[in-house]
PDB file of C-alpha atoms (C1' of nucleotides) in Angstrom:
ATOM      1  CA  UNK A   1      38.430-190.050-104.361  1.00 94.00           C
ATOM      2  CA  UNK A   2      35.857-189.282-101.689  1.00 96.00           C
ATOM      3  CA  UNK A   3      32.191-191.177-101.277  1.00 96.00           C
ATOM      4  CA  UNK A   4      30.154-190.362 -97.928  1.00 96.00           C
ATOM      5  CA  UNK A   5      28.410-193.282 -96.738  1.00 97.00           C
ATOM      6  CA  UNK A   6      25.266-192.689 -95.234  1.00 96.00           C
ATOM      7  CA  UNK A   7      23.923-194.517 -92.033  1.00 96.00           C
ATOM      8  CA  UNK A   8      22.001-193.760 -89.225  1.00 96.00           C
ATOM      9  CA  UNK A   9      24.771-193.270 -86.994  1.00 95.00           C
ATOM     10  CA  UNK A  10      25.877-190.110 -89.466  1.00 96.00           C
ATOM     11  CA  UNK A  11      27.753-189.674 -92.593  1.00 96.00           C
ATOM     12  CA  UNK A  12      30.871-191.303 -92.806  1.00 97.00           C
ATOM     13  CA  UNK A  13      33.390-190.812 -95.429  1.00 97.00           C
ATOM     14  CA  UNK A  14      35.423-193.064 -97.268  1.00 97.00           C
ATOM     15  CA  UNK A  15      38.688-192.736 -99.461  1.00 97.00           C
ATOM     16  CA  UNK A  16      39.451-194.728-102.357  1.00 97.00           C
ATOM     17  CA  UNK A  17      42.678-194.976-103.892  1.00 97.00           C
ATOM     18  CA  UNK A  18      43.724-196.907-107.432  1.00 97.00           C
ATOM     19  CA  UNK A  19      44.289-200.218-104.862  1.00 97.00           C
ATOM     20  CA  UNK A  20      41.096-200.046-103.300  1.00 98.00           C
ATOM     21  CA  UNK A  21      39.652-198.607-100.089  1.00 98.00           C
ATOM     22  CA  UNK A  22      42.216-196.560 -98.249  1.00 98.00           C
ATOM     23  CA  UNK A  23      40.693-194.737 -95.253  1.00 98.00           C
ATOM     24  CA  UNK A  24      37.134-194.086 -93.412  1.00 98.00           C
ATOM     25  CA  UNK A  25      36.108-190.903 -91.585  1.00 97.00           C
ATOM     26  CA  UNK A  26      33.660-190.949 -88.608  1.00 96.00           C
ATOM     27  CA  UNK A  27      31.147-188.229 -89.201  1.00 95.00           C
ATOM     28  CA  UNK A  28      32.167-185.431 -88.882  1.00 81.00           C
ATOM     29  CA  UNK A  29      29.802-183.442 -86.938  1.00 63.00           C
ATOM     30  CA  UNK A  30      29.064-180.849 -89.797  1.00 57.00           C
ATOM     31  CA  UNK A  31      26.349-181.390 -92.089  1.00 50.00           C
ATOM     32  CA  UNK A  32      27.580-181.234 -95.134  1.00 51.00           C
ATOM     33  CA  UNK A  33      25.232-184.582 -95.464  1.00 49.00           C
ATOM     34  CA  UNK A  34      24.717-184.165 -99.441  1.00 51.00           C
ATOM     35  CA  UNK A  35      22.962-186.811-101.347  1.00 49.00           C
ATOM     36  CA  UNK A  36      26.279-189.419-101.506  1.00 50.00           C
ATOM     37  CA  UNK A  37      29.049-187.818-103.090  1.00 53.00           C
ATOM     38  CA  UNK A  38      31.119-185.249-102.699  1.00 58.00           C
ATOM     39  CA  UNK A  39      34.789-184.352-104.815  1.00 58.00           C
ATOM     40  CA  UNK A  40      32.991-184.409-107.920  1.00 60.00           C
ATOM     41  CA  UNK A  41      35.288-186.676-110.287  1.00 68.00           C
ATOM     42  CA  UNK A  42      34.051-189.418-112.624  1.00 82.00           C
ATOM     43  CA  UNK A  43      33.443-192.495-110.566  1.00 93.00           C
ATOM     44  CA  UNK A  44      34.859-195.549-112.104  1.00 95.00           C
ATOM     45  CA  UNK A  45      32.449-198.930-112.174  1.00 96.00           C
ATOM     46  CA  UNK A  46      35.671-200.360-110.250  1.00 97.00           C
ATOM     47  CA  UNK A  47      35.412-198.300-107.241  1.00 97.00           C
ATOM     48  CA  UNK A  48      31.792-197.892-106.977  1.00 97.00           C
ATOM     49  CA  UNK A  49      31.468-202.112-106.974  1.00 98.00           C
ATOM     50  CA  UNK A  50      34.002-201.350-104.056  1.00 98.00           C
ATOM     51  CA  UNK A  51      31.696-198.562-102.672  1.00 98.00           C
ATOM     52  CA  UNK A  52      28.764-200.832-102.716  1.00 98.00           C
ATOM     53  CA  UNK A  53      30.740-203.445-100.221  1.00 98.00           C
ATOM     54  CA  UNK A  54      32.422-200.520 -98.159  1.00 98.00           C
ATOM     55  CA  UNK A  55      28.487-199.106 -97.866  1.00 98.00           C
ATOM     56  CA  UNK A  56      27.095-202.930 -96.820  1.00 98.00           C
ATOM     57  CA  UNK A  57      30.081-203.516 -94.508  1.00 98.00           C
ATOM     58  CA  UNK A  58      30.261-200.991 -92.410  1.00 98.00           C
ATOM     59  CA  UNK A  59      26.318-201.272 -91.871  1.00 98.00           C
ATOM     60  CA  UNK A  60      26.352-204.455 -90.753  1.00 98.00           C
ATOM     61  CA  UNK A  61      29.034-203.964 -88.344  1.00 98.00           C
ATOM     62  CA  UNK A  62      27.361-200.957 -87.337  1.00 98.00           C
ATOM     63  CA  UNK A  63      24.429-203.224 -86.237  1.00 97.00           C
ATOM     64  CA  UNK A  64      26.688-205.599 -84.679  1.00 97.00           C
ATOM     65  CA  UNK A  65      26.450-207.956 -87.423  1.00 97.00           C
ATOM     66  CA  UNK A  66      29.645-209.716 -89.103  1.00 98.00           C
ATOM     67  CA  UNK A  67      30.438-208.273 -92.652  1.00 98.00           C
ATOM     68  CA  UNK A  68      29.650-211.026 -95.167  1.00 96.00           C
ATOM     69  CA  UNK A  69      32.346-209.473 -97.730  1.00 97.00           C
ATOM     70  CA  UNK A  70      35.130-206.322 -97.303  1.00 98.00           C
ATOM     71  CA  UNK A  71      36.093-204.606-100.718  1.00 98.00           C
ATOM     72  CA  UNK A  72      40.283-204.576-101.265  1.00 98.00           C
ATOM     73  CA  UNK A  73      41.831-202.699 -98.527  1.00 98.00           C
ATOM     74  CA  UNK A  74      45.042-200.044 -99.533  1.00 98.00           C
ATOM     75  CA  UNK A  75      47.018-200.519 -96.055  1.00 98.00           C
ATOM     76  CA  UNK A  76      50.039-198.822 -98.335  1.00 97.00           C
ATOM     77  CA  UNK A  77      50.144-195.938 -96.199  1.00 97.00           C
ATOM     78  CA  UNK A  78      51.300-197.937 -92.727  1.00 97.00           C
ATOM     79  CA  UNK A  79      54.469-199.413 -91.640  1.00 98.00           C
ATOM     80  CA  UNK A  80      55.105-203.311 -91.418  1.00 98.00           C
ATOM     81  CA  UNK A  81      54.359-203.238 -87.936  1.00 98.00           C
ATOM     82  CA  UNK A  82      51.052-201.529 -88.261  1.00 98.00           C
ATOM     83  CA  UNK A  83      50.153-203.451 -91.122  1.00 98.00           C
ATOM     84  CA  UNK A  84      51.001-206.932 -88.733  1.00 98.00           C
ATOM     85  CA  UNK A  85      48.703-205.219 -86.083  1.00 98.00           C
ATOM     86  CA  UNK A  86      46.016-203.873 -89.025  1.00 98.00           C
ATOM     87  CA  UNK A  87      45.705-207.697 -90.080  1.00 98.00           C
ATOM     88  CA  UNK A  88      45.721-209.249 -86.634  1.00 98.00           C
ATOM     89  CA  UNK A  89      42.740-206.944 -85.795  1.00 98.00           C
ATOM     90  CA  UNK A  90      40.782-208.409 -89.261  1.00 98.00           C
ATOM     91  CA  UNK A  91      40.351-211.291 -87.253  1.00 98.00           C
ATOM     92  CA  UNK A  92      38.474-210.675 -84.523  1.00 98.00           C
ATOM     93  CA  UNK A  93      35.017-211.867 -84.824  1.00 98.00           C
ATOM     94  CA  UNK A  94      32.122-209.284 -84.865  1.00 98.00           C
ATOM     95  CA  UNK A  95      30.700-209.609 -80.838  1.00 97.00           C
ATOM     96  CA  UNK A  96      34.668-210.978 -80.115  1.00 97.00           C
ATOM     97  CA  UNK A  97      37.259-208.813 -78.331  1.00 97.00           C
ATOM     98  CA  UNK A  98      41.062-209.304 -78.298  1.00 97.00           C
ATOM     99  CA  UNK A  99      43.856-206.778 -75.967  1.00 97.00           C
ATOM    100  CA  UNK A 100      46.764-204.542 -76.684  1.00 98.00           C
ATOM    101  CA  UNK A 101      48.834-207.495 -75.236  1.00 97.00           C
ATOM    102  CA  UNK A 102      46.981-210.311 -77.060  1.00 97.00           C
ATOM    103  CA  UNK A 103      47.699-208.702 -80.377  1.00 98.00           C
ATOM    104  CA  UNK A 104      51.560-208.154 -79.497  1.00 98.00           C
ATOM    105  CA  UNK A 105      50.857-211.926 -78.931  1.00 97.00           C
ATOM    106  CA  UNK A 106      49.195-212.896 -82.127  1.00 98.00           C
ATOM    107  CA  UNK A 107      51.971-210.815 -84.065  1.00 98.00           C
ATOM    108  CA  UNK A 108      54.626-212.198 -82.388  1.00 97.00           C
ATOM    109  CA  UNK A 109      56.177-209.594 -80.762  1.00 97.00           C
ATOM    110  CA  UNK A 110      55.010-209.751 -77.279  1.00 96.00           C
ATOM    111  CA  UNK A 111      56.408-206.794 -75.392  1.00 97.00           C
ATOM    112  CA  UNK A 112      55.367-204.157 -77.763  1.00 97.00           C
ATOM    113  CA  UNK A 113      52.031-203.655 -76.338  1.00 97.00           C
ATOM    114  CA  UNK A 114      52.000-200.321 -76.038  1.00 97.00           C
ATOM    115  CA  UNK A 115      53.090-200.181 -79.730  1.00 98.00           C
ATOM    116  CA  UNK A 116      50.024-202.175 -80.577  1.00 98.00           C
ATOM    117  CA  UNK A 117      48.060-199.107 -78.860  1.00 98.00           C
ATOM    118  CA  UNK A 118      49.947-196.692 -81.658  1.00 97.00           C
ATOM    119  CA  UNK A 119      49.302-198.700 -84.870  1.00 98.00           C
ATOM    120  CA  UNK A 120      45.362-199.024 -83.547  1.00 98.00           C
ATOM    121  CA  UNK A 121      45.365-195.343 -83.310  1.00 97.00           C
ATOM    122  CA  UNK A 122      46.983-194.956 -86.625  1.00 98.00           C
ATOM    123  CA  UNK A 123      44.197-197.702 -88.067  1.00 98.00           C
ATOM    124  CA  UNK A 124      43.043-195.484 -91.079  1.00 98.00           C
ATOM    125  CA  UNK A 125      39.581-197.963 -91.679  1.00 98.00           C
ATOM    126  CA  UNK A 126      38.255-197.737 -88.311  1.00 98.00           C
ATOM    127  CA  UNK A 127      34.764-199.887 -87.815  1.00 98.00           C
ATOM    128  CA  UNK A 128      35.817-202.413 -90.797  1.00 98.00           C
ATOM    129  CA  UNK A 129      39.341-202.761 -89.112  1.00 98.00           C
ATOM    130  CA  UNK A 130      37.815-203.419 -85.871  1.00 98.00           C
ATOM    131  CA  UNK A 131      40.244-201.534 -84.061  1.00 97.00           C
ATOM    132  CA  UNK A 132      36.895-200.692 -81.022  1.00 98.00           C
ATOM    133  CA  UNK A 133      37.324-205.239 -80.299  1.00 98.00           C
ATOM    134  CA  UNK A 134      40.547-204.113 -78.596  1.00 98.00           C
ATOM    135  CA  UNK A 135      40.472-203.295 -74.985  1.00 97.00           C
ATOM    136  CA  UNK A 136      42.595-203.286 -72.351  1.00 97.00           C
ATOM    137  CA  UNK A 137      43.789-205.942 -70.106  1.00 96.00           C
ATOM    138  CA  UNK A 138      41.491-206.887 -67.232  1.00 94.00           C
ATOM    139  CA  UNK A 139      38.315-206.265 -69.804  1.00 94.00           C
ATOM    140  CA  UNK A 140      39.295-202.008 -69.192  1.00 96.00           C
ATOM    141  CA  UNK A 141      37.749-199.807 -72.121  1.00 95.00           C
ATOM    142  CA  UNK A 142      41.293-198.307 -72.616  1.00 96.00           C
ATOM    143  CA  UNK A 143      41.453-195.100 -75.235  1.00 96.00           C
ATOM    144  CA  UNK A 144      39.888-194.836 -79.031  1.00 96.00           C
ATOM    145  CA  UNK A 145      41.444-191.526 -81.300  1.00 94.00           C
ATOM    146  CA  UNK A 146      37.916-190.873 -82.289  1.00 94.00           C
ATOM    147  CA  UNK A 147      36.348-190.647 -79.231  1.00 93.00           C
ATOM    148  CA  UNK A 148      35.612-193.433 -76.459  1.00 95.00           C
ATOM    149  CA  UNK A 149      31.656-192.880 -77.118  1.00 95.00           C
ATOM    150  CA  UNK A 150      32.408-194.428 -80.253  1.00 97.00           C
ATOM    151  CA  UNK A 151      33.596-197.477 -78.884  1.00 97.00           C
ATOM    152  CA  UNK A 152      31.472-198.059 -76.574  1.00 96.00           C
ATOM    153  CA  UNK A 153      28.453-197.895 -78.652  1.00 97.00           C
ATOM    154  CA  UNK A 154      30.173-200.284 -81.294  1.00 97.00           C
ATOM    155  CA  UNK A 155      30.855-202.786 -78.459  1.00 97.00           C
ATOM    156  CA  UNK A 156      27.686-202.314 -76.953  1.00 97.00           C
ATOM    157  CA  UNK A 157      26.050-203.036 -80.310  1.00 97.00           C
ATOM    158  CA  UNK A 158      27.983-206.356 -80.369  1.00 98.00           C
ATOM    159  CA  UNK A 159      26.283-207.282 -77.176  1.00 96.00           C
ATOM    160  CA  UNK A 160      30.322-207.228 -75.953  1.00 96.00           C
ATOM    161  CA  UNK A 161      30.662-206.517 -72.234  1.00 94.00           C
ATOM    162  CA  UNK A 162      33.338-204.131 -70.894  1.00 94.00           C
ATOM    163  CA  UNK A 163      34.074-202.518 -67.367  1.00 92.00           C
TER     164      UNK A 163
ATOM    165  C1'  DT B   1      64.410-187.793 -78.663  1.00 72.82           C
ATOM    166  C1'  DA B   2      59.765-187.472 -76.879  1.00 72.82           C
ATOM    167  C1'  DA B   3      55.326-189.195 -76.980  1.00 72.82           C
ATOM    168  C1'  DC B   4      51.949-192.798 -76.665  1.00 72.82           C
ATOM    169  C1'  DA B   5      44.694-196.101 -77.263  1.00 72.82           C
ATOM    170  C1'  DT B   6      49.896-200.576 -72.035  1.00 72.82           C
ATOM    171  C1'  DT B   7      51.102-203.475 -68.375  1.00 72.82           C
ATOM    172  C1'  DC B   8      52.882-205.096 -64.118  1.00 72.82           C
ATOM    173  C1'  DC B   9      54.213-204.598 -59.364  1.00 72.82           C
ATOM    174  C1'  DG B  10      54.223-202.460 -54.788  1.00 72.82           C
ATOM    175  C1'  DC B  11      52.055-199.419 -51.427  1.00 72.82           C
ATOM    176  C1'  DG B  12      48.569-197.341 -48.671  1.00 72.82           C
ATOM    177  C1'  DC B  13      44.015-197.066 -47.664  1.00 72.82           C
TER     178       DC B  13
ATOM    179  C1'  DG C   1      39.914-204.680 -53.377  1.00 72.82           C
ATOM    180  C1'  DC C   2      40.907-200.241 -55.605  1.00 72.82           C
ATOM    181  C1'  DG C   3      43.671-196.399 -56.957  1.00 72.82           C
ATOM    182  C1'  DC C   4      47.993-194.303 -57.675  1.00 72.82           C
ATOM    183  C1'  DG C   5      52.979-193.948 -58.876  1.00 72.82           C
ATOM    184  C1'  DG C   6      56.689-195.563 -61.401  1.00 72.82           C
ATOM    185  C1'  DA C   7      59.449-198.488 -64.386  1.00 72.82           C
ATOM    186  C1'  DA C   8      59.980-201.349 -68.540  1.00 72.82           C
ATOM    187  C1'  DT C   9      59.043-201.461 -73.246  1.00 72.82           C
ATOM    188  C1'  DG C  10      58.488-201.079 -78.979  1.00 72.82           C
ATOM    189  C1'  DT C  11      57.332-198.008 -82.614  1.00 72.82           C
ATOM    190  C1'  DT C  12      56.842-193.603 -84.799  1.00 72.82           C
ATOM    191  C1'  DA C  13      57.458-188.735 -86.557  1.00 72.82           C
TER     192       DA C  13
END
DNA sequence: TAACATTCCGCGC
DNA sequence: GCGCGGAATGTTA
């Protein structure tokens, strides 16, 4: 079940499943921007409650701001080791950063850093799973799937400094 | 098995 | 100090 979630930064798109929100979409450069919904389908009062928080979240991270209150998240679809990563990520602070190597750290598994940099690629929430607070060591931008522009405005819009 | 959103170390400039 | 090359390394499809 698909609801687009309009912001000023474009329409993003989010997937719900019967366990709660299961994946967001950057916009995606076509404008198919119609009013704010899309595969018709009866929308349950369940998932549009959890529609309502996806819609406040992701614009207050959006403005750098720290979501007050996520709706459930449907992780089903990773592994253990991304969901490990997924959850380690939850906890960075909005305008807080963390590494590849700090979150191999935090998970316990310290030499699978460059693992860490697969399960944040394969991060199906991006923006509510702050996957953009992870850079590389020495403060480096290192790589974002959806495009580094992405990350650097979200950073940028957390008053985060990167080289 | 190959492909990575890494990291660390050693060189040469 | 900075950039480049290469090795070590864990997870995934």
């Amino acid at each position: 079940l698909k609801l687009y979630i309009h912001t000023p930064e474009g329409a993003f798109l989010a997937h719900y499943s019967r366990q709660g929100l299961a994946r967001v979409n950057f916009p995606s450069g076509d404008r198919s921007a119609k009013p704010d919904e899309t595969v018709g389908q009866p929308v349950s009062a369940q998932v549009k409650a959890w529609h309502g928080l996806t819609t406040t979240a992701l614009k207050e991270v959006l403005s750098g701001r720290q979501p007050r209150k996520l709706p459930p998240l449907d992780l089903s679809c990773g592994t253990e080791f991304q969901r490990l990563v997924w959850n380690a990520m939850l906890k960075i602070p909005a305008g807080g950063t963390s590494s590849y190597s700090g979150i191999a750290g935090d998970i316990g598994r310290p030499k699978a850093v460059r693992a860490v940099g697969g399960a944040c690629g394969a991060n199906p929430i991006p923006v509510l799973i702050p996957c953009h607070r992870v850079l590389a060591a020495g403060g480096r931008l290192g790589g974002f799937s959806s495009g580094l522009d992405w990350k650097r405005k979200l950073l940028t819009g957390e008053g985060v400094l990167f080289l």
